mmCIF file of C-alpha atoms (C1' of nucleotides) in Angstrom:
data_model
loop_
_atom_site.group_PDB
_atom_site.id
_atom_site.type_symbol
_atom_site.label_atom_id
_atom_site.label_comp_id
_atom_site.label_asym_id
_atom_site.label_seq_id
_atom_site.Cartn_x
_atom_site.Cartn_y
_atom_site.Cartn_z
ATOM 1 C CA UNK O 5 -323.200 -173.913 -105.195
ATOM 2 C CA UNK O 6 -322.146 -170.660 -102.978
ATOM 3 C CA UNK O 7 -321.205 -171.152 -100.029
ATOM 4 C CA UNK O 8 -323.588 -169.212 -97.440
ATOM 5 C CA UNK O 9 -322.874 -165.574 -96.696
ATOM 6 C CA UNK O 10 -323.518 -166.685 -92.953
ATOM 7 C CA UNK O 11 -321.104 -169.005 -93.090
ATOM 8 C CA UNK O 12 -318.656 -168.956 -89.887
ATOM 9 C CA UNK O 13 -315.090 -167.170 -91.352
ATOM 10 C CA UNK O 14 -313.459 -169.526 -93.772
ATOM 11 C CA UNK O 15 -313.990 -172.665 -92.226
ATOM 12 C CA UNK O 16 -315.934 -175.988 -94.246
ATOM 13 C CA UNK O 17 -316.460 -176.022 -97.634
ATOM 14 C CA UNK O 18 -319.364 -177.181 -99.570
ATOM 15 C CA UNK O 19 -317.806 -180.184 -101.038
ATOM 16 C CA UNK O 20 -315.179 -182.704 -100.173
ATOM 17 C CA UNK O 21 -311.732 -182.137 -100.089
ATOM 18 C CA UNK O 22 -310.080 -185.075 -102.584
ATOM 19 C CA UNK O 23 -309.986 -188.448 -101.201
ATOM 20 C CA UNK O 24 -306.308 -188.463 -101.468
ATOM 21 C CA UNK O 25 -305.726 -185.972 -99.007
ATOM 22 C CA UNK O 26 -308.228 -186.927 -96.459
ATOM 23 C CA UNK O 27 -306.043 -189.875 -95.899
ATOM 24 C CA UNK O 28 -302.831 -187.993 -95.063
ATOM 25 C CA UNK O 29 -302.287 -188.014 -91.411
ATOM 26 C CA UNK O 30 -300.985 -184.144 -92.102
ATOM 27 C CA UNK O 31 -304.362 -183.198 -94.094
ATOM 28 C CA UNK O 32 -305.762 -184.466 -91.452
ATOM 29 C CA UNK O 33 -303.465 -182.887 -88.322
ATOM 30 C CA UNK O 34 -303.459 -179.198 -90.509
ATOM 31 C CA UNK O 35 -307.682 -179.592 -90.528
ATOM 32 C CA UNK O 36 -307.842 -180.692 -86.860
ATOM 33 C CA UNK O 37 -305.372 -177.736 -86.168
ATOM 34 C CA UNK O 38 -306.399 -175.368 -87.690
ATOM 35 C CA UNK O 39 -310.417 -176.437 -86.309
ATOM 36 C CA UNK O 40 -308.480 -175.750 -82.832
ATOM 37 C CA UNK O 41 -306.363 -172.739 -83.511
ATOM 38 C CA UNK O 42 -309.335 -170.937 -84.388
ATOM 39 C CA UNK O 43 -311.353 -171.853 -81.209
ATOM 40 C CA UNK O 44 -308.830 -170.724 -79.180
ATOM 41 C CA UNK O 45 -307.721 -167.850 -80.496
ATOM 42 C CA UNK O 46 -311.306 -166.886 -80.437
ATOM 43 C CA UNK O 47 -311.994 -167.477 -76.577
ATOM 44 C CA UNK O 48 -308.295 -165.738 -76.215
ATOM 45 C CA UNK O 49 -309.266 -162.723 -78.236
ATOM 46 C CA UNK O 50 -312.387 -161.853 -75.548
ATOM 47 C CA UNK O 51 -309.212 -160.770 -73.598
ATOM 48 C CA UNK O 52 -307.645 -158.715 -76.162
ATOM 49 C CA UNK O 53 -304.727 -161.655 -76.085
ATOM 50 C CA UNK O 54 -303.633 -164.487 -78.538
ATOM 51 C CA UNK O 55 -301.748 -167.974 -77.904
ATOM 52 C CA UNK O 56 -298.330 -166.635 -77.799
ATOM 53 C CA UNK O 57 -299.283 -164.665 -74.590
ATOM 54 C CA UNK O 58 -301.004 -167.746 -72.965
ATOM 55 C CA UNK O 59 -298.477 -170.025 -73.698
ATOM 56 C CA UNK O 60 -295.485 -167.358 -72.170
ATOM 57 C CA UNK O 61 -297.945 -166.656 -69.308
ATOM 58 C CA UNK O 62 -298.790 -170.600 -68.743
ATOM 59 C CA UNK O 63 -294.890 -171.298 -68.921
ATOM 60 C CA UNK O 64 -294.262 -168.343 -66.209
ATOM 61 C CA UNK O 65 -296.789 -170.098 -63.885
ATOM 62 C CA UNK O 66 -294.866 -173.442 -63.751
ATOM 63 C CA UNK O 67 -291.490 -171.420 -63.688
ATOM 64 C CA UNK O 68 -291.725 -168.681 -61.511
ATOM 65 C CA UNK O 69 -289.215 -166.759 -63.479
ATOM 66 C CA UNK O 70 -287.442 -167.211 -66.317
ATOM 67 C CA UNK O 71 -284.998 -165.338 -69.023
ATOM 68 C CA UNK O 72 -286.569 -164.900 -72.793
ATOM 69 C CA UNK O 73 -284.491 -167.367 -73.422
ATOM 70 C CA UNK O 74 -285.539 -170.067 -71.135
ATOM 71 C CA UNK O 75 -289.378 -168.746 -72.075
ATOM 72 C CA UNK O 76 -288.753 -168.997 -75.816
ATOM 73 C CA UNK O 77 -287.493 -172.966 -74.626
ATOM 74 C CA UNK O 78 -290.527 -174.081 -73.559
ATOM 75 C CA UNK O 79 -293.283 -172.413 -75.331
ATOM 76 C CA UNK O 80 -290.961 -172.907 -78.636
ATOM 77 C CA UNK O 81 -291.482 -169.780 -79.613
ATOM 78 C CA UNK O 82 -288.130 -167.698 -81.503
ATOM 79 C CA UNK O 83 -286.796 -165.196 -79.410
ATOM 80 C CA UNK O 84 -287.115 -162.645 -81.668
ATOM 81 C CA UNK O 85 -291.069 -163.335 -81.399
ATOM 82 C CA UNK O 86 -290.587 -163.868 -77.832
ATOM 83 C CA UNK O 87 -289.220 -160.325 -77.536
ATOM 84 C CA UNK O 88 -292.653 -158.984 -78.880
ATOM 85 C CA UNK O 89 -294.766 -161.064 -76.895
ATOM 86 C CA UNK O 90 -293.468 -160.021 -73.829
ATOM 87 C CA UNK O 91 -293.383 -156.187 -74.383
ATOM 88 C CA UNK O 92 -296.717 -156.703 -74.686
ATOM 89 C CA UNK O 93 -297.489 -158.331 -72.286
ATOM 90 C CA UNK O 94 -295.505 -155.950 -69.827
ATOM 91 C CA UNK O 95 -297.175 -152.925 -71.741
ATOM 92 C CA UNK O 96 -300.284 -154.928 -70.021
ATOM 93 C CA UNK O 97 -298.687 -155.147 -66.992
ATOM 94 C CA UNK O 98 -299.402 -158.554 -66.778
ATOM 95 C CA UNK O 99 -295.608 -159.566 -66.539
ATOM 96 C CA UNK O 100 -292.768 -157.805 -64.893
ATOM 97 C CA UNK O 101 -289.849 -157.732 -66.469
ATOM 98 C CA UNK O 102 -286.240 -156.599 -64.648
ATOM 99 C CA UNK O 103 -282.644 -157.016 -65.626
ATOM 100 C CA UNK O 104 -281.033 -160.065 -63.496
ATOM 101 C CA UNK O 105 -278.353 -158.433 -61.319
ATOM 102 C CA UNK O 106 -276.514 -161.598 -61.801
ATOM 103 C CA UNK O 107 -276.504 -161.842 -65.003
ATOM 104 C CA UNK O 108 -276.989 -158.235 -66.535
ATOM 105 C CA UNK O 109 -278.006 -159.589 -70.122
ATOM 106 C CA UNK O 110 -280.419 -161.646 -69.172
ATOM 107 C CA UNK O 111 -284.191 -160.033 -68.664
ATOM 108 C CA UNK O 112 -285.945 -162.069 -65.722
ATOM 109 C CA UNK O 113 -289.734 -162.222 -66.494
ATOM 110 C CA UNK O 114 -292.182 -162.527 -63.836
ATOM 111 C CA UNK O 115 -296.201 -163.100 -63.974
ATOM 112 C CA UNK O 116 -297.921 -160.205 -62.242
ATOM 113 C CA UNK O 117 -300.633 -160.465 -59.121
ATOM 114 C CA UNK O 118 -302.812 -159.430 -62.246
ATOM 115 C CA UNK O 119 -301.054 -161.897 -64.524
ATOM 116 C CA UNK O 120 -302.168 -164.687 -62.333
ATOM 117 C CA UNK O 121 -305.887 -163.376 -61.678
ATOM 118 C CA UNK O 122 -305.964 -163.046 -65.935
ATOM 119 C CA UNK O 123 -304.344 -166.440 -66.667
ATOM 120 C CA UNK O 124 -307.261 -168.194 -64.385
ATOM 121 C CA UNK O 125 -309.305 -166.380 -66.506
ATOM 122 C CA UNK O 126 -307.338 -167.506 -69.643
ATOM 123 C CA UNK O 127 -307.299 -170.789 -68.537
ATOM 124 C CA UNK O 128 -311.290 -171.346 -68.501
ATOM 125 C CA UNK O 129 -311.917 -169.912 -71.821
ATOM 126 C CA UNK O 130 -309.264 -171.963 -73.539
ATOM 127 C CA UNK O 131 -310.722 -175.177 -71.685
ATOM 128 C CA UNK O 132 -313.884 -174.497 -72.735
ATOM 129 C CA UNK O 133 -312.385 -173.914 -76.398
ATOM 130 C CA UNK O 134 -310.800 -177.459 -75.773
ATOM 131 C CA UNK O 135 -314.297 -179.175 -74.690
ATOM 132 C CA UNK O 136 -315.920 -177.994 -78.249
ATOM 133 C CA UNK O 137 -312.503 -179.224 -79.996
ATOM 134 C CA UNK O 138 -313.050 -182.439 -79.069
ATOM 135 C CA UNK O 139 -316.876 -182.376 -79.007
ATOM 136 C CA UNK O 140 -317.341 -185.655 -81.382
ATOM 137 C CA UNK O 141 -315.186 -187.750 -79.499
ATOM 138 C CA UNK O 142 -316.565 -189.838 -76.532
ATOM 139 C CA UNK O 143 -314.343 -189.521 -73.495
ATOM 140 C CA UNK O 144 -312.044 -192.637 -74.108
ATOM 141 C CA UNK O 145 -311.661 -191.503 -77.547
ATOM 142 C CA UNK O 146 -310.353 -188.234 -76.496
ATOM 143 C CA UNK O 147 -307.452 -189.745 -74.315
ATOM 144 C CA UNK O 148 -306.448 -191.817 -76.966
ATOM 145 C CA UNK O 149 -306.132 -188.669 -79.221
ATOM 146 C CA UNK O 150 -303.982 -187.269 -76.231
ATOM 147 C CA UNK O 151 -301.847 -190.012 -76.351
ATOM 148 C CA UNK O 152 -301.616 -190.875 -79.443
ATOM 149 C CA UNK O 153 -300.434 -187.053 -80.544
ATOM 150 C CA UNK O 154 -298.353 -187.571 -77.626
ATOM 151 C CA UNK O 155 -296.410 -190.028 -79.411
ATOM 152 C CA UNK O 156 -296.171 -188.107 -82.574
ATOM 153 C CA UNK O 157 -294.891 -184.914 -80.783
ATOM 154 C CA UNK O 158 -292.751 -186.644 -78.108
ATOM 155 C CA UNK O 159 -288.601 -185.594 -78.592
ATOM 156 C CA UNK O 160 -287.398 -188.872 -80.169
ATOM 157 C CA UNK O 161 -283.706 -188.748 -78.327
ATOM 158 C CA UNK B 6 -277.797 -174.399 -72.763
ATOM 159 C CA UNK B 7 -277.702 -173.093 -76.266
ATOM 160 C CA UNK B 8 -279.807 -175.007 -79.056
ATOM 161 C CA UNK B 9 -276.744 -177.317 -81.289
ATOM 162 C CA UNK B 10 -276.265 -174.938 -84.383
ATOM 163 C CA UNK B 11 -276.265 -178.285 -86.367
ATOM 164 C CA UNK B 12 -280.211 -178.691 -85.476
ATOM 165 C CA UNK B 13 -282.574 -178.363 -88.220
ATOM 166 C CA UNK B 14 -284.363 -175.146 -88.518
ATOM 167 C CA UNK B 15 -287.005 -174.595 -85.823
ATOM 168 C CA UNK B 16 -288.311 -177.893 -84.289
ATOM 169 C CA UNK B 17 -287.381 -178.636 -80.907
ATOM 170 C CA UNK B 18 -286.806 -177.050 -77.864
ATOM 171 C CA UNK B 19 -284.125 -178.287 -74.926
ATOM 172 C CA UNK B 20 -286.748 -177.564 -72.523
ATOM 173 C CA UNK B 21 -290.075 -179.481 -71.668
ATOM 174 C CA UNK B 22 -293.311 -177.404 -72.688
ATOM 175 C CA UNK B 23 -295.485 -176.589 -69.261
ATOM 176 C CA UNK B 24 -297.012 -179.739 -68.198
ATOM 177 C CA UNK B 25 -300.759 -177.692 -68.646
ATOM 178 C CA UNK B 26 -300.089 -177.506 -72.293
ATOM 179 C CA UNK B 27 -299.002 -181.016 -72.794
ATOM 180 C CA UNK B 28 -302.390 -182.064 -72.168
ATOM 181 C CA UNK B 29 -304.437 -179.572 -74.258
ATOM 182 C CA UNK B 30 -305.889 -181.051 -77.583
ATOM 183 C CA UNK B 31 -305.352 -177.968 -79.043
ATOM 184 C CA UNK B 32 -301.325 -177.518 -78.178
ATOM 185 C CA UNK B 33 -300.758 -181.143 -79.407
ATOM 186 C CA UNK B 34 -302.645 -180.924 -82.712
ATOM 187 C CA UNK B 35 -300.438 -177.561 -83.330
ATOM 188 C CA UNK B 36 -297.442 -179.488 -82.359
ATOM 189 C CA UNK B 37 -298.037 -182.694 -84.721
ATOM 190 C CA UNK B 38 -299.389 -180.217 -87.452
ATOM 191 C CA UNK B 39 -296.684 -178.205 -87.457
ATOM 192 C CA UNK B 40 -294.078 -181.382 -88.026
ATOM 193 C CA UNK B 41 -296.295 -182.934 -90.463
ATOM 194 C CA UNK B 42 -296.356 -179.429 -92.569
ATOM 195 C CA UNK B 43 -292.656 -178.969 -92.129
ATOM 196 C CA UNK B 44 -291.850 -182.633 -93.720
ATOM 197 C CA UNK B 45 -294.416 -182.380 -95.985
ATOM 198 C CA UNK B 46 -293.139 -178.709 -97.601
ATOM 199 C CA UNK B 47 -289.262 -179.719 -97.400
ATOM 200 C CA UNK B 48 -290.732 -182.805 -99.460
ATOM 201 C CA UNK B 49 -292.329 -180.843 -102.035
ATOM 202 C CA UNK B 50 -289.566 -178.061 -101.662
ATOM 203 C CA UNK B 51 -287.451 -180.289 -103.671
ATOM 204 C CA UNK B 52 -289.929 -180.043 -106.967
ATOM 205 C CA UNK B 53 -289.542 -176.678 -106.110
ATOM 206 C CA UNK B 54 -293.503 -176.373 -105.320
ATOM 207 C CA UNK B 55 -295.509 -175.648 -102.184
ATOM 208 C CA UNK B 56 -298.461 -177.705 -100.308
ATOM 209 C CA UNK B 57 -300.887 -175.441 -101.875
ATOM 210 C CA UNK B 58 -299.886 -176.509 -105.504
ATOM 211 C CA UNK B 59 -299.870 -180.109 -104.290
ATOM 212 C CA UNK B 60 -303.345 -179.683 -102.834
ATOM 213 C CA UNK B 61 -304.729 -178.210 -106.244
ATOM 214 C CA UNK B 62 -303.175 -180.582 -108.479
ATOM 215 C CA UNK B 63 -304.535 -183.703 -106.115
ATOM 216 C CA UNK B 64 -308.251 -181.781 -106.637
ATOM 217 C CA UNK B 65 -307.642 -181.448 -110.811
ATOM 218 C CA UNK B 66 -306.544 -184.926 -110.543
ATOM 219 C CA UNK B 67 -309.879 -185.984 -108.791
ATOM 220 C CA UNK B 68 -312.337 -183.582 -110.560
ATOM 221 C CA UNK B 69 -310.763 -183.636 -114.293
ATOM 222 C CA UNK B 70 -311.369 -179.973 -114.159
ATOM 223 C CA UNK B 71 -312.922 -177.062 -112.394
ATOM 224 C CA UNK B 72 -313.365 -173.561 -111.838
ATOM 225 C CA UNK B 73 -311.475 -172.027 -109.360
ATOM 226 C CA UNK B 74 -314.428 -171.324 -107.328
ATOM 227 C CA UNK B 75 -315.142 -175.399 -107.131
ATOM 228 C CA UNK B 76 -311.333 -175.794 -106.896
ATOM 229 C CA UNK B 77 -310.751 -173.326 -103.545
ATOM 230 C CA UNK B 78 -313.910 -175.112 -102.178
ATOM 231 C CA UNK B 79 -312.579 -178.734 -102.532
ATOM 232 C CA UNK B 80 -309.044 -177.639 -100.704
ATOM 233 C CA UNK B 81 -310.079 -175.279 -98.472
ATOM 234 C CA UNK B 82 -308.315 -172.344 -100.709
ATOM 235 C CA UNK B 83 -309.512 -169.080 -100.358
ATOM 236 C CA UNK B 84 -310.131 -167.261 -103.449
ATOM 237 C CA UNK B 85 -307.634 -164.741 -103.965
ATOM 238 C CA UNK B 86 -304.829 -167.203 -102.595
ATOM 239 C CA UNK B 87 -306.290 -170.216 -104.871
ATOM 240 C CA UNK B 88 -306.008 -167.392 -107.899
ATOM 241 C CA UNK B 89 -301.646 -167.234 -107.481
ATOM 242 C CA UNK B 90 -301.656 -170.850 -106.926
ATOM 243 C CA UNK B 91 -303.147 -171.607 -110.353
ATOM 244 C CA UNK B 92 -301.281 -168.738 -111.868
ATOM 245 C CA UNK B 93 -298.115 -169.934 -110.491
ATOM 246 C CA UNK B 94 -299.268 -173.728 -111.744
ATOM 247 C CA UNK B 95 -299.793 -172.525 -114.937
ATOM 248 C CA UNK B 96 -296.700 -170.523 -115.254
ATOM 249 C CA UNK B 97 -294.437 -173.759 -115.167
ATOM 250 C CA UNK B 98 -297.701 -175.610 -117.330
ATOM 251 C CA UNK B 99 -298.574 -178.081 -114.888
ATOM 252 C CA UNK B 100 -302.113 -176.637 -115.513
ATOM 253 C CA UNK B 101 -304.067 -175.273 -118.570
ATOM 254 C CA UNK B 102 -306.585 -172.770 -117.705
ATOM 255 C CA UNK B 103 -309.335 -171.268 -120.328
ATOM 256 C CA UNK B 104 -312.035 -169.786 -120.222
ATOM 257 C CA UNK B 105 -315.113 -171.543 -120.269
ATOM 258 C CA UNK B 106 -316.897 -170.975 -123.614
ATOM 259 C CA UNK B 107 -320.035 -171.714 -121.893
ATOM 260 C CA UNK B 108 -319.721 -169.191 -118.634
ATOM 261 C CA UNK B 109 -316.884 -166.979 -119.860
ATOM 262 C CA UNK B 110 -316.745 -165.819 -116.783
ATOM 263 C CA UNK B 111 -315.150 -169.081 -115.269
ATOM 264 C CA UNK B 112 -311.453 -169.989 -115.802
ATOM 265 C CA UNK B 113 -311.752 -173.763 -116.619
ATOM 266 C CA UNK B 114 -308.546 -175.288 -114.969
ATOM 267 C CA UNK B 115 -307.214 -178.871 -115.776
ATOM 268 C CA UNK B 116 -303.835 -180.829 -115.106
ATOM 269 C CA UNK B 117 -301.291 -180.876 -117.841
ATOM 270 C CA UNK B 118 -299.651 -183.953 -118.963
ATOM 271 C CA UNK B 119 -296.382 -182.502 -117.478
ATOM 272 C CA UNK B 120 -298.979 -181.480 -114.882
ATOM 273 C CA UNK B 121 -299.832 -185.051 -114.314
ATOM 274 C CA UNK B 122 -296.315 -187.031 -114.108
ATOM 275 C CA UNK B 123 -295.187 -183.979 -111.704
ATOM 276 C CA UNK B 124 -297.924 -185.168 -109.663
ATOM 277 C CA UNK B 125 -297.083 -188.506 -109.777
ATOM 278 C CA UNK B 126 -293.605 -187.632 -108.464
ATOM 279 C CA UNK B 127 -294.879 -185.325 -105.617
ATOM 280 C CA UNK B 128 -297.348 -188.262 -104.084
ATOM 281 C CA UNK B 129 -294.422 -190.038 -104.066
ATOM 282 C CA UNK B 130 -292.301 -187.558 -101.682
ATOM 283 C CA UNK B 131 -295.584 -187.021 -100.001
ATOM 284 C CA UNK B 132 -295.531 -190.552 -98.749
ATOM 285 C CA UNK B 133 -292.716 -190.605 -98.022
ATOM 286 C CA UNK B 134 -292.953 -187.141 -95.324
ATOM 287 C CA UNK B 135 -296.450 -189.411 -94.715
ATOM 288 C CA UNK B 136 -294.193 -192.766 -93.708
ATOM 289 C CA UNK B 137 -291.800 -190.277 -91.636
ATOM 290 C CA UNK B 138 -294.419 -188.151 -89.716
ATOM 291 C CA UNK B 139 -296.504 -191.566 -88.522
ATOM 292 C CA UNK B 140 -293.181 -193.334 -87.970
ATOM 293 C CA UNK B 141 -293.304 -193.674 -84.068
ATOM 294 C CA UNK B 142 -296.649 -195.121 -84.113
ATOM 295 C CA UNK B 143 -297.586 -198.614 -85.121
ATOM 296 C CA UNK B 144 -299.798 -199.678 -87.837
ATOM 297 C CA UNK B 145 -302.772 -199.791 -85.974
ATOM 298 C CA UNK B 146 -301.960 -196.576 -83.996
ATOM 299 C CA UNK B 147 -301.960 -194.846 -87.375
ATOM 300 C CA UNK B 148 -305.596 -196.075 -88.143
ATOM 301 C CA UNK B 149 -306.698 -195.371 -84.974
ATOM 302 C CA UNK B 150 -305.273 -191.825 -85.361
ATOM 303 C CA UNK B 151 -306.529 -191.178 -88.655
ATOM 304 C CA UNK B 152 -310.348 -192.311 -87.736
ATOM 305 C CA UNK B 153 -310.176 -190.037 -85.047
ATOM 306 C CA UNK B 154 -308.838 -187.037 -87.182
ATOM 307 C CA UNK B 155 -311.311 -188.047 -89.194
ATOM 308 C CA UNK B 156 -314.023 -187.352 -86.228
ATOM 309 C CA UNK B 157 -312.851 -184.039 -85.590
ATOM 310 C CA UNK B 158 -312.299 -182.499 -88.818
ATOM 311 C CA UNK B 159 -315.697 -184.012 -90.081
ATOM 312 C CA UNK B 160 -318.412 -181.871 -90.964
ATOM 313 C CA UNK B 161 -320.855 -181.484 -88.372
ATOM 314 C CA UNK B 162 -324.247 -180.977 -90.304
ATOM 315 C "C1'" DC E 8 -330.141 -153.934 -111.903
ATOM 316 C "C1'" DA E 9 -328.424 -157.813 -109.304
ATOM 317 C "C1'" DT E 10 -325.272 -161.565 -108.961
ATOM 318 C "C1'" DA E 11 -321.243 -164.703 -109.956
ATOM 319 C "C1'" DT E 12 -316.394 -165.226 -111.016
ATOM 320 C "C1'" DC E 13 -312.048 -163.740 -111.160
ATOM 321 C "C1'" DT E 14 -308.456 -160.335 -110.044
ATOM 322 C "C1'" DC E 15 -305.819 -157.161 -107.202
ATOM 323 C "C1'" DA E 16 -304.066 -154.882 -103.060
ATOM 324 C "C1'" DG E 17 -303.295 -155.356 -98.510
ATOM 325 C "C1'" DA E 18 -303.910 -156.711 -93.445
ATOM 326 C "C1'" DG E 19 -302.650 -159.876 -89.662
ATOM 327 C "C1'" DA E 20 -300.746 -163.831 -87.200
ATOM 328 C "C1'" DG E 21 -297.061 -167.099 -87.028
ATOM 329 C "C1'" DA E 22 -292.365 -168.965 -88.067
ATOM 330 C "C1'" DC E 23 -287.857 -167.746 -89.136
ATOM 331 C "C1'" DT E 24 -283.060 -165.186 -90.225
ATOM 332 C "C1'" DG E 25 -279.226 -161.864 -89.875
ATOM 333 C "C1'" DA E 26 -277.090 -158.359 -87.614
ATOM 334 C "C1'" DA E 27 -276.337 -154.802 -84.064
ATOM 335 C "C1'" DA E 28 -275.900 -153.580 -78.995
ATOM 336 C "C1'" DT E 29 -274.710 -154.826 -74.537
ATOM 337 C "C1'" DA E 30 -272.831 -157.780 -71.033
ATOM 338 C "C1'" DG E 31 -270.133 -161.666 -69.393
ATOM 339 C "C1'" DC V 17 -261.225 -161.958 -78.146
ATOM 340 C "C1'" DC V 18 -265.114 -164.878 -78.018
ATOM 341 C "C1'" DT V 19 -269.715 -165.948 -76.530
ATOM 342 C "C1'" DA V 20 -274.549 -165.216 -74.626
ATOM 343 C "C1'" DT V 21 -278.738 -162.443 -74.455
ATOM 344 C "C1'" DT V 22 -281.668 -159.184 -76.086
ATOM 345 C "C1'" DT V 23 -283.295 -156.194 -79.623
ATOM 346 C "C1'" DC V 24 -284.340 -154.654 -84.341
ATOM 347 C "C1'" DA V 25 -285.451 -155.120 -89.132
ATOM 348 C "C1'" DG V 26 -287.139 -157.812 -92.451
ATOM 349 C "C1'" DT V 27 -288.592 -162.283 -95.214
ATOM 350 C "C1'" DC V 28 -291.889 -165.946 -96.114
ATOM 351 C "C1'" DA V 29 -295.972 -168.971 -96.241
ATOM 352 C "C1'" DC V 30 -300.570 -168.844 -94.892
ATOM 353 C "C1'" DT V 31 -305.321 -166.951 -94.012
ATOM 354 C "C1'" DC V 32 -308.500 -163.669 -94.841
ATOM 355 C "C1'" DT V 33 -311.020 -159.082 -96.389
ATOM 356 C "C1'" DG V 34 -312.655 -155.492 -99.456
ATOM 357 C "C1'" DA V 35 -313.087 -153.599 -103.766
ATOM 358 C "C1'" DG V 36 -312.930 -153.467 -108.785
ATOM 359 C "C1'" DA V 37 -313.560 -155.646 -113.502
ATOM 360 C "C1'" DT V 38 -316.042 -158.533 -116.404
ATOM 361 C "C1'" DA V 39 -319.682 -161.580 -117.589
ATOM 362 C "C1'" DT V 40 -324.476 -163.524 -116.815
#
DNA sequence: CATATCTCAGAGAGACTGAAATAG
DNA sequence: CCTATTTCAGTCACTCTGAGATAT
């Protein structure tokens, strides 16, 4: 009746959650997210980072440069939370971050020689948090999931 | 450049997310999850309840009643959280709790019959945020998804 | 004495808001 | 004067931990 002491963090419960729910496509999404959030976040955290810094640092490597603003864009993350992200991440010296001479408001953010080496590093532990996320699926299965989400998530306009 | 004032809180960015991320399992879950949560609490919002309450009332309505050990186990509620849920439930007496004579150490929790017509209005709103979050995919997309949800969130042993 | 259940206080990440400071 | 960008302070829902109180 209690669940193990050795029991992973949180995680599964004994029983089953009520049939109601496990037919909600959001059940459903929260469960599967929440099953991924925590494997990455774990494979990030062997860095001393979490998902807001891979996302800014993954969104740096396709842009070069960007404002906070521009960064906040794509990762859709609030500037305000943005702001913190990136302190820290300068603080590791993993981004550089100047004031555009063009544009004196703006803060240009730049990935780092180290930035780069770290994100390759970054970029195998997430995949292999991905491979264990979608561990039941067979390999068609899993680009269906892609696409399918895909759909869901696309911008509608 | 700027997002419209007019858009609704949050969701959406102008920009595309990094192409890497699009792909990831894990970044598309979050992204789907995070829509499905926000129409699903705006839904509820308007009983003036969370998803949490909605989750425990859907379990009393499955198990009759329950402790709130069994309860937290069957929606994935960790103790101290489940305990202000069921306060809060009982506070507007959508819930009766008492202790059981048997193990007075348990708090024997069971739906109200206010308890139970609220619920009946919340599936309703809970469809419909359902109907809304699955609308770009056709009927047989949203099977498909759900059965592979399904795979991922089962539990492996 | 050991264990189970509930309760309480609080930490930590993530999402969001409002307002000030600075620059265009 | 009005707007854009960054920064700061703080709220809120959610997840989780540790410790105490009570009952078995």
């Amino acid at each position: 009746m209690t669940p193990s002491p050795s029991d992973p963090p949180s995680r599964r419960a004994d029983t089953r959650a009520p049939a109601k729910l496990q037919q909600l496509p959001s059940w459903l999404l929260s469960q599967a997210s929440a099953h991924g959030t925590r494997l990455v976040a774990e494979a990030l955290a062997t860095e001393g980072l979490r998902r807001s810094h891979y996302r800014v640092m993954s969104a740096l490597e396709e842009l070069e440069s960007a404002s906070q603003i521009e960064l906040g864009a794509h990762v859709w993350l609030d500037r305000s939370d943005l702001h913190g992200v990136v302190v820290e991440l300068e603080r590791r010296e993993l981004v550089v971050r100047e004031r555009d001479p063009i544009d004196r408001r703006r803060n240009v953010v730049t990935l780092s020689a180290g930035g780069r080496t770290t994100l390759a590093r970054l970029d195998a532990l997430v995949a292999t948090a991905q491979a264990q996320l979608v561990e039941p699926l067979s390999a068609p299965e899993r680009e269906q999931l892609i696409a399918l989400l895909g759909k869901l998530v696309e911008t509608p306009d």
